[in-house]
């Protein structure tokens, strides 16, 4: 798992032993199809432009006044979760802390995780220190946010993370996570934004911007090609140049150029032979050189492998132990193997980012968190994120006169599942339940660095459903007794079956099969009552051998602290489902790009090249269980009258809500490039989430950025828009294309 330095005990042996015992973890690309609010937010304000310009000058001046010791202080970690490594203190019990320099007015920098809410790294167990007020809003997981396809919600999500971080005293959120779902078993799938670089890029940009507009640094992570947790500290991702650029780097490129994150976190793995955190090509040439990244590169926790090589390759900060950037970096400067100018650059980059985001001049102040505001956003995201995968025979929505409702599933009377690792959140009142990730592991009633446990948040499907149907009899069975659950189902009008699949960083799922015999439970319950809605609490695609027998299926992700209320509002039709899958659900693991082979150590060769996600299924002509972009509604939308401008960059069509119920459709635009380019049959180039009243028609217009038409030309080492025939496809999913046109570019 991640905190390898703890394991190897290089720097702080006693602490290492202690923590090991705790089991610690483990060209201008732009955007298309932005909704109004995002478009407005995309333009940097006059104030922020001025601040950025001023930051360059101020940072350079400050660096000139610093001693070498002071500079060295700023490029390494000083504590973890309340355990300090020196008299300089331990900061605020976050995973990272860099003490300030009062003589120069440089403030402390306290970092917190923020995958699905402000992470709680503290623990009451010594030597860690509990945070003063560790509670935060447990939001739906980032993959759920991606399933909303709603950049404006993403902006608000980022803003909320920043607001709550500031309220706890933190100025930096390690929360801009992206990475493509190359293999559906990826343990961090729930923390990322799906399988498509354009969807991930366009969704993470507003999230970072939303946070940084609150004067908080948000890091973009994990660069790059960190596509499996199995052997994440040792494996080497081997990827050809075109695939790297068009897929595994593209979303990072978009985010760096458009959101200007203050920091980028390099990943644990190697990329084409060099560790990501000492990869000169990746950090110096591409990130800082080509993309113009002006913030600082921070290592993932324990991902630094050297002093001289890493420093000269562009790493600007080692986290979390000072194994390589502590005394050894001082020595390398004396020896001249790392030039002084490099240290100056590391410090200048950090100060510049703190100043450009506004954090330097506007330090966080501990204040009470507005949990009502957090919960309102959490519920809105959860309701927009849920994907209605199947709905047969009008099972959904339920009518309010339904007399007997069964709610079945582990903890469905009290709680909902969340994702693990550094993304676990301690919500008010603590978790409802926690379970060890490994046998023998201890799990105090809070997540923490040494106890990355399975956390269930307090959000009760049973109560929320009863709240929607006060006159109904709502009965509960936890599903541990399959016969009893089936008997209850048989005597109910409808059944809500809450299934669960926990995932965490540090490990991948062994298969897509639901754990704990849940397929047997679902088969028995759906056999007893076909009017069963299976609700999947999962961050990954799930195998569904029982699919034909289920009345309805909802992919509900990890839905957060108001997940149950959001779910109940969908079940009863107060909210019309509008989420769409940001990942393909395969029919079989064998069908996936990795063929279901064991995720292994050593060289991980991306032999499928451009064939990731829906691209793979299109290239191979494989029918997925549910395609990328799929998601049903209680409404029915018709597409007509496609018009494409001569250059292929303006696409418009008519969208009609043919139902008697208001709803929203996420209309997607795909492109196929001229055949000689050798691209996959289609690529997502834009989308629009269109709310429509019952019977309403709108003309929808999208502007496609020029870079969406380009491929990475290896010979030229640059993006090229080819000439020839481009096919434009508009539809409700990657496999439900409703309109097509073609243009020829010369
Ligand atoms: C994770 C990072 C996280 C860091 C600090 C690492 O294990 O990979 O995503 O930000 O820990 O908690």
XYZ file of C-alpha atoms and ligand atoms in Angstrom:
758
model
C 0.000 0.000 0.000
C 0.930 3.613 -0.225
C 2.817 4.661 2.785
C 5.875 2.665 1.856
C 8.302 4.855 3.712
C 6.529 3.967 6.917
C 6.990 0.357 6.027
C 10.646 0.564 5.122
C 11.279 2.653 8.204
C 13.989 4.677 6.519
C 13.629 7.952 8.305
C 11.812 7.525 11.560
C 12.241 3.912 12.598
C 10.231 3.914 15.814
C 7.347 5.719 14.214
C 7.617 3.432 11.230
C 7.210 0.362 13.373
C 4.240 1.868 15.106
C 2.511 2.925 11.964
C 3.212 -0.366 10.239
C 1.471 -2.063 13.104
C -1.506 0.170 12.387
C -1.575 -1.244 8.854
C -1.264 2.054 6.977
C -2.208 2.264 3.369
C -0.950 1.035 1.093
C -1.604 23.548 -28.459
C -4.526 24.785 -26.341
C -6.905 22.039 -25.495
C -10.139 23.715 -24.576
C -13.668 22.736 -23.875
C -16.893 22.106 -25.687
C -20.494 22.121 -24.647
C -20.213 24.013 -21.417
C -23.396 24.966 -19.720
C -23.898 28.625 -19.066
C -22.584 28.880 -15.538
C -19.445 26.986 -16.375
C -18.862 29.211 -19.369
C -19.067 32.208 -17.106
C -16.682 30.630 -14.630
C -14.261 29.686 -17.383
C -13.143 33.228 -17.878
C -10.608 34.210 -15.241
C -11.718 37.342 -13.491
C -9.729 40.533 -13.847
C -8.856 40.182 -10.199
C -7.474 36.646 -10.587
C -5.463 37.591 -13.702
C -3.937 40.457 -11.836
C -3.231 38.227 -8.857
C -1.482 35.658 -11.081
C 0.720 38.268 -12.693
C 1.543 39.821 -9.382
C 2.261 36.376 -7.885
C 5.180 35.819 -10.268
C 6.889 38.996 -9.115
C 6.109 38.581 -5.433
C 7.252 34.958 -5.303
C 10.547 35.736 -7.028
C 11.214 38.605 -4.629
C 10.467 36.465 -1.599
C 12.731 33.640 -2.767
C 15.579 36.138 -3.087
C 15.230 36.924 0.623
C 15.273 33.337 1.846
C 18.189 31.382 3.270
C 18.997 27.949 1.923
C 17.707 26.345 5.135
C 14.413 28.165 4.797
C 14.082 27.025 1.218
C 14.831 23.431 2.157
C 12.141 23.644 4.798
C 9.538 24.297 2.128
C 10.116 21.336 -0.165
C 9.453 18.375 2.132
C 6.831 16.982 4.467
C 6.949 17.678 8.193
C 4.220 15.549 9.657
C 1.446 13.122 8.959
C -1.932 13.120 10.628
C -0.739 14.929 13.678
C 2.580 13.100 14.024
C 5.377 15.649 13.602
C 8.884 14.788 12.515
C 10.596 17.722 14.211
C 10.155 20.538 16.722
C 8.599 22.594 13.931
C 5.334 20.979 14.875
C 2.738 18.806 13.313
C 0.216 21.144 11.823
C -3.449 20.349 11.862
C -3.571 16.558 11.697
C -3.803 16.372 7.950
C -1.789 14.043 5.738
C 0.667 16.820 4.895
C 2.080 19.918 6.559
C 4.747 22.430 5.567
C 5.503 24.934 8.314
C 5.604 28.592 7.388
C 8.399 31.091 7.922
C 7.085 33.838 10.168
C 10.049 36.192 9.619
C 9.019 36.460 5.957
C 5.281 36.286 6.506
C 5.075 32.863 4.826
C 2.101 31.023 6.321
C 1.828 27.349 7.306
C 0.487 25.060 4.610
C -1.910 22.439 5.929
C -3.143 19.785 3.502
C -6.170 17.558 3.689
C -7.544 14.833 1.480
C -10.767 15.594 -0.280
C -11.845 12.751 -2.522
C -15.498 12.590 -1.562
C -15.536 15.229 1.143
C -12.855 16.510 3.474
C -11.010 13.385 4.535
C -10.321 12.692 8.148
C -6.789 11.538 8.563
C -6.717 12.040 12.293
C -7.205 9.303 14.785
C -7.604 9.102 18.502
C -5.046 6.286 18.495
C -1.546 7.459 19.509
C 0.755 8.617 18.050
C -1.772 10.349 15.800
C -3.666 13.331 17.047
C -7.359 13.817 16.538
C -8.453 16.927 14.684
C -10.278 19.510 16.671
C -13.408 19.167 14.521
C -12.849 16.331 12.056
C -16.408 16.077 10.747
C -17.246 17.055 7.194
C -19.954 16.442 4.632
C -19.723 12.988 3.062
C -20.390 13.791 -0.579
C -21.162 11.289 -3.317
C -17.949 9.826 -4.765
C -16.233 11.598 -7.690
C -17.412 8.902 -10.109
C -20.963 9.812 -9.106
C -20.167 13.438 -9.820
C -18.950 12.373 -13.259
C -22.223 10.501 -13.800
C -24.098 13.807 -13.521
C -22.197 15.113 -16.575
C -22.887 18.478 -14.991
C -19.894 20.856 -14.897
C -21.776 23.405 -12.845
C -22.438 20.857 -10.107
C -18.773 19.950 -10.245
C -17.879 23.600 -9.666
C -20.132 23.653 -6.613
C -18.675 20.345 -5.391
C -15.143 21.814 -5.577
C -16.314 24.967 -3.883
C -17.882 22.998 -1.044
C -14.698 20.966 -0.544
C -12.741 24.195 -0.264
C -15.228 25.850 2.058
C -15.225 22.913 4.451
C -11.436 22.568 4.232
C -11.057 26.226 5.190
C -13.523 25.819 8.019
C -11.260 23.082 9.413
C -8.190 25.298 8.933
C -6.812 23.659 5.766
C -5.542 25.592 2.756
C -4.913 22.730 0.363
C -7.175 19.887 -0.771
C -5.642 16.797 -2.369
C -8.858 16.327 -4.277
C -8.605 16.709 -8.054
C -8.453 12.987 -8.802
C -8.595 11.668 -12.334
C -7.380 8.505 -13.995
C -8.980 6.375 -16.663
C -10.765 3.166 -15.906
C -8.625 0.911 -18.053
C -9.695 -2.106 -16.035
C -13.119 -2.168 -14.367
C -11.595 -3.757 -11.262
C -9.599 -0.631 -10.424
C -9.798 -0.041 -6.666
C -9.800 3.744 -7.091
C -12.477 3.781 -9.789
C -14.834 5.546 -7.385
C -12.333 8.370 -6.871
C -11.882 9.025 -10.578
C -14.194 10.292 -13.286
C -14.650 7.354 -15.609
C -13.093 5.952 -18.744
C -13.090 8.914 -21.103
C -10.453 11.670 -21.021
C -12.754 14.397 -22.337
C -15.489 13.660 -19.799
C -12.897 13.461 -16.995
C -11.130 16.609 -18.142
C -14.254 18.709 -18.548
C -15.616 17.540 -15.208
C -12.457 18.048 -13.147
C -11.754 21.550 -14.510
C -14.715 23.204 -12.767
C -14.082 21.178 -9.609
C -10.572 22.608 -9.315
C -11.748 26.054 -10.264
C -14.563 25.905 -7.712
C -12.041 25.124 -4.978
C -9.362 27.576 -6.015
C -11.885 30.412 -6.321
C -12.237 30.014 -2.548
C -8.499 30.654 -2.114
C -7.657 27.002 -1.585
C -5.061 25.065 -3.575
C -6.492 21.940 -5.161
C -4.053 19.365 -6.416
C -4.579 17.417 -9.578
C -3.625 13.776 -9.155
C -2.152 11.196 -9.869
C 0.103 11.925 -12.816
C 0.265 9.551 -14.618
C -1.015 6.210 -15.839
C -1.827 5.012 -12.327
C -4.445 2.589 -13.638
C -4.185 -0.191 -11.108
C -3.724 -0.388 -7.387
C -2.214 -3.853 -7.525
C 1.549 -3.327 -7.127
C 1.046 0.401 -7.490
C 4.374 1.085 -5.805
C 6.391 -1.135 -8.094
C 4.689 -1.578 -11.472
C 5.752 0.093 -14.697
C 3.035 1.321 -17.072
C 4.317 0.744 -20.600
C 2.378 2.929 -23.039
C 3.045 4.033 -26.586
C 3.286 7.771 -27.179
C 0.019 8.265 -29.021
C -2.029 6.354 -26.463
C -0.360 8.253 -23.650
C -1.136 11.623 -25.194
C -4.662 10.942 -26.430
C -5.881 9.097 -23.374
C -3.804 8.967 -20.216
C -2.413 12.494 -20.416
C -5.214 14.310 -22.214
C -7.441 14.931 -19.177
C -4.409 16.174 -17.236
C -3.440 18.447 -20.107
C -6.933 19.920 -20.255
C -7.035 20.476 -16.501
C -3.555 21.982 -16.244
C -4.202 24.422 -19.054
C -7.710 25.438 -18.098
C -8.029 25.081 -14.347
C -4.426 25.965 -13.486
C -4.232 23.803 -10.362
C -1.688 25.063 -7.842
C -0.218 21.610 -7.513
C 0.027 18.306 -9.367
C 0.656 15.050 -7.521
C 2.852 12.502 -9.289
C 1.858 8.883 -8.891
C 3.438 5.814 -7.309
C 4.061 3.815 -10.479
C 6.694 4.046 -13.191
C 5.778 5.390 -16.604
C 7.776 3.870 -19.442
C 10.628 2.880 -17.192
C 11.003 5.898 -14.891
C 9.157 6.518 -11.633
C 6.470 9.110 -12.237
C 8.032 11.326 -9.552
C 11.447 11.348 -11.199
C 10.336 11.257 -14.794
C 12.054 14.069 -16.634
C 9.897 13.662 -19.737
C 6.662 13.687 -17.841
C 7.439 16.459 -15.359
C 9.968 18.777 -16.987
C 9.236 18.375 -20.667
C 5.521 17.725 -20.913
C 3.909 19.110 -17.738
C 6.063 22.163 -17.144
C 7.466 22.666 -20.630
C 4.727 21.909 -23.127
C 1.698 22.576 -20.940
C 3.171 25.541 -19.102
C 2.321 24.265 -15.615
C 3.364 26.973 -13.180
C 2.516 25.311 -9.853
C 4.508 22.742 -7.887
C 4.819 18.989 -8.332
C 4.256 17.071 -5.138
C 4.981 13.374 -4.747
C 2.275 10.983 -3.695
C 2.842 9.869 -0.121
C 6.009 7.786 -0.289
C 6.369 7.975 -4.097
C 9.790 9.695 -4.160
C 12.640 7.358 -5.021
C 15.723 9.538 -5.250
C 17.197 12.943 -4.492
C 19.285 14.091 -7.445
C 17.304 12.416 -10.182
C 13.917 13.438 -8.780
C 14.926 17.039 -8.084
C 16.456 17.497 -11.511
C 13.518 15.755 -13.199
C 11.095 18.345 -11.856
C 9.800 17.083 -8.509
C 9.224 20.112 -6.253
C 8.151 18.547 -2.972
C 8.599 15.203 -1.289
C 5.738 13.857 0.808
C 5.465 12.709 3.383
C 8.750 11.679 4.995
C 11.866 13.752 4.192
C 13.799 10.690 3.071
C 15.173 12.215 -0.140
C 14.398 15.935 0.051
C 15.485 16.423 3.659
C 19.203 16.277 4.509
C 20.146 14.479 1.241
C 18.865 17.387 -0.836
C 20.928 19.800 1.290
C 23.977 17.684 0.572
C 23.228 17.515 -3.152
C 23.167 21.313 -3.238
C 26.537 21.454 -1.484
C 27.908 18.889 -3.942
C 26.417 20.776 -6.862
C 24.559 17.691 -8.165
C 21.319 19.650 -7.774
C 21.799 23.301 -8.741
C 20.713 26.083 -6.410
C 18.507 27.396 -9.200
C 16.475 24.182 -9.003
C 15.796 24.642 -5.293
C 14.859 28.264 -5.952
C 12.464 27.120 -8.646
C 10.819 24.582 -6.326
C 10.176 27.246 -3.708
C 9.153 29.914 -6.199
C 6.584 27.583 -7.722
C 5.017 26.844 -4.363
C 4.917 30.471 -3.233
C 3.566 31.507 -6.590
C 0.726 28.986 -6.392
C -0.174 30.065 -2.862
C -0.241 33.659 -4.014
C -2.023 33.079 -7.325
C -4.832 31.119 -5.678
C -5.179 33.814 -3.026
C -4.361 31.473 -0.132
C -1.188 33.312 0.855
C -3.111 36.467 1.674
C -6.297 34.892 2.908
C -5.503 32.214 5.456
C -8.224 29.779 6.527
C -9.918 30.409 9.830
C -11.506 27.609 11.822
C -15.268 28.115 11.850
C -18.279 25.825 12.203
C -19.212 23.978 9.023
C -22.596 24.671 7.484
C -23.720 21.053 7.307
C -27.175 21.947 6.001
C -25.570 23.495 2.917
C -23.286 20.477 2.525
C -26.166 18.041 2.770
C -28.253 19.961 0.259
C -25.455 19.740 -2.304
C -24.753 16.103 -1.422
C -28.391 15.239 -2.086
C -28.537 17.146 -5.327
C -25.413 15.448 -6.656
C -26.627 12.015 -5.541
C -30.008 12.507 -7.212
C -28.443 13.623 -10.502
C -25.773 10.917 -10.372
C -27.940 7.822 -10.007
C -28.115 5.942 -13.289
C -31.302 4.058 -14.079
C -29.849 1.091 -15.943
C -33.046 -0.880 -16.452
C -36.742 -0.248 -15.833
C -39.166 -2.878 -17.087
C -42.938 -3.077 -16.887
C -43.234 0.320 -15.293
C -41.797 -0.843 -11.986
C -40.473 2.671 -11.432
C -41.490 5.163 -10.329
C -43.457 3.720 -7.422
C -46.897 5.118 -6.830
C -47.674 6.637 -3.457
C -50.492 4.177 -2.847
C -48.105 1.207 -2.878
C -49.170 -0.679 0.238
C -46.320 -3.048 1.072
C -42.688 -2.213 0.407
C -39.759 -4.453 1.326
C -36.327 -2.937 1.867
C -33.672 -5.628 1.797
C -29.904 -5.502 2.175
C -27.065 -5.093 4.611
C -27.611 -2.023 6.812
C -30.381 -0.772 4.512
C -32.269 0.200 7.667
C -29.562 2.600 8.777
C -26.735 3.341 6.405
C -25.165 3.538 2.986
C -21.704 2.481 1.856
C -18.829 4.814 1.010
C -15.438 4.290 -0.655
C -12.296 3.732 1.385
C -8.688 4.825 1.797
C -7.776 8.488 1.817
C -11.252 9.299 0.490
C -13.071 8.151 3.617
C -14.933 10.975 5.372
C -16.008 11.305 8.989
C -19.506 12.758 8.877
C -21.331 14.255 11.854
C -22.139 11.691 14.497
C -19.492 9.343 13.083
C -20.047 6.411 10.760
C -22.950 4.074 11.332
C -20.685 1.059 10.858
C -17.030 0.391 10.128
C -15.407 -2.875 9.147
C -11.766 -3.850 8.855
C -10.384 -4.054 5.338
C -8.204 -6.938 6.455
C -8.774 -9.564 9.121
C -7.376 -8.520 12.461
C -7.249 -4.827 11.586
C -8.692 -2.571 14.236
C -11.258 0.017 13.248
C -12.024 2.701 15.770
C -15.239 4.474 14.963
C -13.547 6.876 12.603
C -11.495 6.590 9.479
C -7.819 7.392 9.872
C -4.414 6.712 8.377
C -3.820 3.387 10.008
C -7.349 2.160 9.751
C -8.599 2.508 6.225
C -11.752 0.693 7.029
C -15.056 0.106 5.284
C -17.204 3.053 6.326
C -21.012 3.152 6.168
C -22.493 6.620 6.495
C -25.675 7.463 8.392
C -28.279 7.651 5.673
C -31.168 5.232 6.016
C -32.917 3.933 2.876
C -35.611 2.400 5.065
C -36.479 5.694 6.722
C -36.247 7.713 3.530
C -38.597 5.319 1.721
C -41.025 5.339 4.630
C -40.858 9.140 4.531
C -41.960 9.106 0.895
C -44.811 6.660 1.553
C -46.077 7.362 5.069
C -49.142 5.149 4.694
C -47.284 2.131 3.326
C -46.042 -0.734 5.423
C -42.265 -0.722 4.889
C -40.535 -3.857 6.148
C -36.831 -4.602 6.410
C -34.654 -7.689 6.089
C -30.870 -7.503 6.123
C -30.544 -10.311 3.586
C -28.298 -12.517 5.696
C -31.104 -15.099 5.708
C -31.857 -15.519 2.016
C -35.019 -17.580 2.524
C -36.451 -15.013 4.948
C -35.641 -12.177 2.527
C -37.324 -14.024 -0.348
C -40.395 -14.709 1.805
C -40.652 -11.013 2.665
C -40.284 -10.121 -1.021
C -43.035 -12.545 -1.985
C -45.446 -10.781 0.375
C -44.590 -7.276 -0.797
C -45.875 -5.171 -3.671
C -42.394 -3.899 -4.517
C -38.893 -4.544 -3.243
C -35.869 -2.258 -2.942
C -32.770 -4.402 -2.694
C -29.661 -2.507 -1.605
C -26.560 -4.319 -2.893
C -23.029 -3.220 -2.060
C -19.464 -3.552 -3.301
C -16.755 -1.843 -1.272
C -13.555 -0.625 -2.926
C -10.518 1.251 -1.701
C -7.158 2.477 -2.846
C -4.273 0.109 -2.284
C -6.058 -2.890 -3.747
C -8.170 -3.795 -6.795
C -11.331 -5.855 -6.859
C -10.666 -9.540 -7.576
C -13.727 -9.740 -9.853
C -16.858 -7.754 -10.691
C -19.022 -10.277 -8.840
C -20.781 -8.830 -5.815
C -19.234 -10.025 -2.584
C -20.832 -11.989 0.233
C -23.072 -14.189 -1.848
C -25.205 -11.248 -2.884
C -25.966 -12.731 -6.320
C -27.744 -15.620 -4.598
C -29.725 -13.169 -2.498
C -30.701 -11.095 -5.521
C -31.652 -14.179 -7.551
C -33.852 -15.484 -4.757
C -35.540 -12.122 -4.147
C -36.152 -11.350 -7.835
C -37.540 -14.876 -8.298
C -39.918 -14.278 -5.391
C -40.934 -10.832 -6.654
C -40.018 -9.553 -10.124
C -41.051 -6.036 -9.069
C -37.657 -5.701 -7.416
C -35.450 -2.663 -7.830
C -31.801 -3.601 -7.356
C -29.801 -0.611 -6.123
C -26.050 -0.974 -6.583
C -23.833 0.849 -4.122
C -20.574 0.495 -5.993
C -17.803 2.570 -7.496
C -17.103 -0.014 -10.190
C -19.102 -1.834 -12.846
C -20.879 -4.879 -11.435
C -21.587 -8.324 -12.925
C -25.349 -8.999 -13.038
C -26.179 -12.662 -13.629
C -29.714 -11.920 -12.329
C -30.320 -8.947 -14.651
C -33.128 -10.541 -16.711
C -35.173 -11.153 -13.575
C -34.813 -7.736 -11.944
C -37.630 -5.249 -12.497
C -35.287 -2.272 -12.344
C -31.623 -1.618 -11.647
C -30.077 1.624 -10.401
C -26.337 2.253 -10.326
C -26.287 4.413 -7.223
C -22.485 4.696 -6.683
C -21.362 5.711 -3.182
C -24.046 8.287 -2.667
C -22.950 10.109 0.498
C -24.711 11.447 3.555
C -28.029 12.203 1.791
C -27.856 9.212 -0.505
C -30.983 7.614 0.912
C -33.107 10.743 0.522
C -31.889 11.181 -3.036
C -32.655 7.552 -3.810
C -36.147 7.736 -2.323
C -36.930 10.853 -4.360
C -35.974 8.943 -7.517
C -37.916 5.825 -6.570
C -41.111 7.831 -6.110
C -40.599 10.086 -9.115
C -40.052 13.392 -7.310
C -36.799 13.455 -9.217
C -36.611 12.115 -12.747
C -33.389 10.099 -13.236
C -30.863 11.778 -15.511
C -27.459 10.265 -14.677
C -25.493 8.542 -17.435
C -22.699 6.006 -17.124
C -19.168 7.417 -17.231
C -17.943 3.826 -17.648
C -18.858 0.803 -19.730
C -20.332 -2.127 -17.835
C -18.917 -5.256 -19.482
C -20.980 -8.375 -19.919
C -17.947 -10.461 -18.901
C -14.563 -9.631 -17.468
C -13.033 -11.491 -20.433
C -14.526 -8.843 -22.738
C -12.536 -5.988 -21.204
C -9.359 -4.454 -22.648
C -7.205 -6.443 -20.216
C -9.156 -9.616 -20.910
C -9.638 -10.139 -17.192
C -6.003 -11.213 -16.826
C -4.529 -10.981 -13.341
C -3.444 -7.460 -12.517
C 0.241 -8.013 -12.044
C 3.487 -6.375 -11.029
C 6.382 -5.505 -13.318
C 5.714 -4.186 -16.806
C 2.034 -3.451 -17.321
C 1.843 -3.205 -21.093
C -1.086 -1.184 -22.439
C -1.323 -3.478 -25.455
C -4.899 -2.412 -26.241
C -3.489 1.027 -27.134
C -6.397 3.385 -27.905
C -8.906 0.692 -26.993
C -10.016 1.938 -23.609
C -13.621 1.850 -22.444
C -16.243 2.250 -25.162
C -13.479 2.612 -27.759
C -12.472 -1.005 -27.087
C -16.006 -2.390 -27.402
C -16.493 -0.450 -30.651
C -13.159 -1.589 -32.079
C -13.818 -5.215 -31.251
C -17.555 -5.232 -31.958
C -18.308 -6.486 -28.430
C -21.745 -5.897 -26.929
C -21.381 -4.514 -23.398
C -23.873 -5.135 -20.624
C -24.496 -1.377 -20.466
C -22.629 1.049 -22.703
C -20.797 4.231 -21.779
C -23.244 7.135 -21.709
C -26.270 4.926 -20.981
C -28.931 5.993 -18.512
C -32.735 5.862 -18.628
C -35.254 8.481 -17.607
C -38.957 8.377 -16.759
C -39.302 10.626 -19.798
C -38.722 9.786 -23.420
C -36.582 12.086 -25.557
C -36.640 12.393 -29.340
C -33.738 13.761 -31.386
C -34.223 15.380 -34.803
C -32.924 17.832 -37.368
C -29.157 17.602 -36.986
C -27.129 20.454 -38.457
C -23.358 20.503 -38.565
C -21.338 23.529 -39.646
C -18.891 23.148 -42.537
C -15.872 22.927 -40.245
C -17.592 20.339 -38.049
C -17.340 22.501 -34.976
C -20.885 23.650 -34.495
C -23.409 20.902 -33.948
C -27.072 21.578 -33.355
C -30.197 19.432 -33.181
C -33.707 19.446 -31.817
C -34.518 17.597 -28.624
C -38.098 16.885 -27.571
C -39.411 15.573 -24.298
C -42.240 13.358 -25.548
C -43.449 12.435 -22.093
C -45.879 14.065 -19.704
C -43.158 14.578 -17.092
C -40.339 17.108 -16.832
C -36.887 15.567 -17.185
C -33.347 16.161 -18.343
C -31.428 14.453 -21.120
C -27.654 14.311 -21.420
C -27.253 14.484 -25.181
C -23.843 13.305 -26.325
C -21.832 14.145 -29.425
C -19.303 11.673 -30.789
C -16.967 12.002 -33.710
C -15.216 9.538 -35.939
C -11.996 10.742 -37.523
C -11.031 10.034 -41.135
C -10.073 6.367 -41.485
C -6.345 6.772 -42.238
C -5.817 8.224 -38.774
C -6.478 4.828 -37.209
C -8.613 6.135 -34.375
C -11.249 4.123 -32.526
C -14.654 4.207 -34.282
C -15.869 7.031 -32.073
C -14.729 9.521 -29.461
C -16.775 11.740 -27.182
C -16.301 15.389 -28.149
C -19.021 17.130 -26.165
C -22.379 16.907 -24.477
C -25.119 18.997 -23.022
C -27.426 18.335 -20.111
C -30.771 19.666 -21.295
C -33.689 20.030 -18.849
C -37.023 19.918 -20.692
C -40.569 20.392 -19.471
C -43.204 17.831 -20.455
C -43.741 18.114 -24.200
C -41.097 20.809 -24.634
C -38.749 21.005 -27.622
C -35.460 22.879 -27.721
C -32.790 23.375 -30.322
C -29.527 22.376 -28.673
C -26.311 23.880 -29.946
C -22.800 22.784 -29.035
C -19.504 24.329 -29.985
C -16.835 21.667 -30.386
C -13.313 22.731 -29.584
C -10.841 22.328 -32.417
C -8.635 20.053 -30.341
C -11.403 17.488 -30.106
C -10.871 16.923 -33.824
C -7.148 16.303 -33.446
C -5.035 13.187 -33.010
C -1.502 12.958 -31.652
C 0.817 12.829 -34.624
C 3.827 10.885 -33.368
C 6.039 11.866 -36.302
C 5.398 15.571 -35.727
C 5.126 15.210 -31.970
C 2.039 17.377 -31.864
C -1.745 17.541 -32.228
C -2.963 17.461 -35.814
C -6.426 17.927 -37.248
C -6.517 15.573 -40.223
C -8.269 16.271 -43.478
C -10.939 13.954 -44.808
C -14.337 12.686 -43.793
C -15.496 13.222 -40.215
C -18.648 11.500 -39.055
C -20.683 13.351 -36.424
C -22.931 11.225 -34.219
C -25.475 12.509 -31.712
C -27.187 10.253 -29.253
C -28.397 9.171 -25.858
C -25.375 6.920 -25.259
C -22.291 5.678 -27.087
C -24.450 2.818 -28.402
C -27.686 4.718 -28.905
C -26.829 7.069 -31.755
C -29.948 8.861 -32.978
C -28.595 11.290 -35.593
C -25.617 11.234 -37.936
C -24.014 13.514 -40.440
C -20.647 13.827 -42.102
C -18.413 16.681 -43.162
C -15.275 16.787 -45.226
C -12.389 18.909 -43.978
C -9.694 19.842 -46.474
C -2.925 8.573 -1.848
C -3.137 10.029 -2.193
C -3.443 10.799 -0.928
C -2.284 10.633 0.019
C -2.430 11.409 1.296
C -1.914 8.397 -0.746
O -1.924 7.104 -0.301
O -2.524 7.872 -3.001
O -4.184 10.144 -3.117
O -3.679 12.135 -1.232
O -2.155 9.249 0.335
O -3.384 10.857 2.121
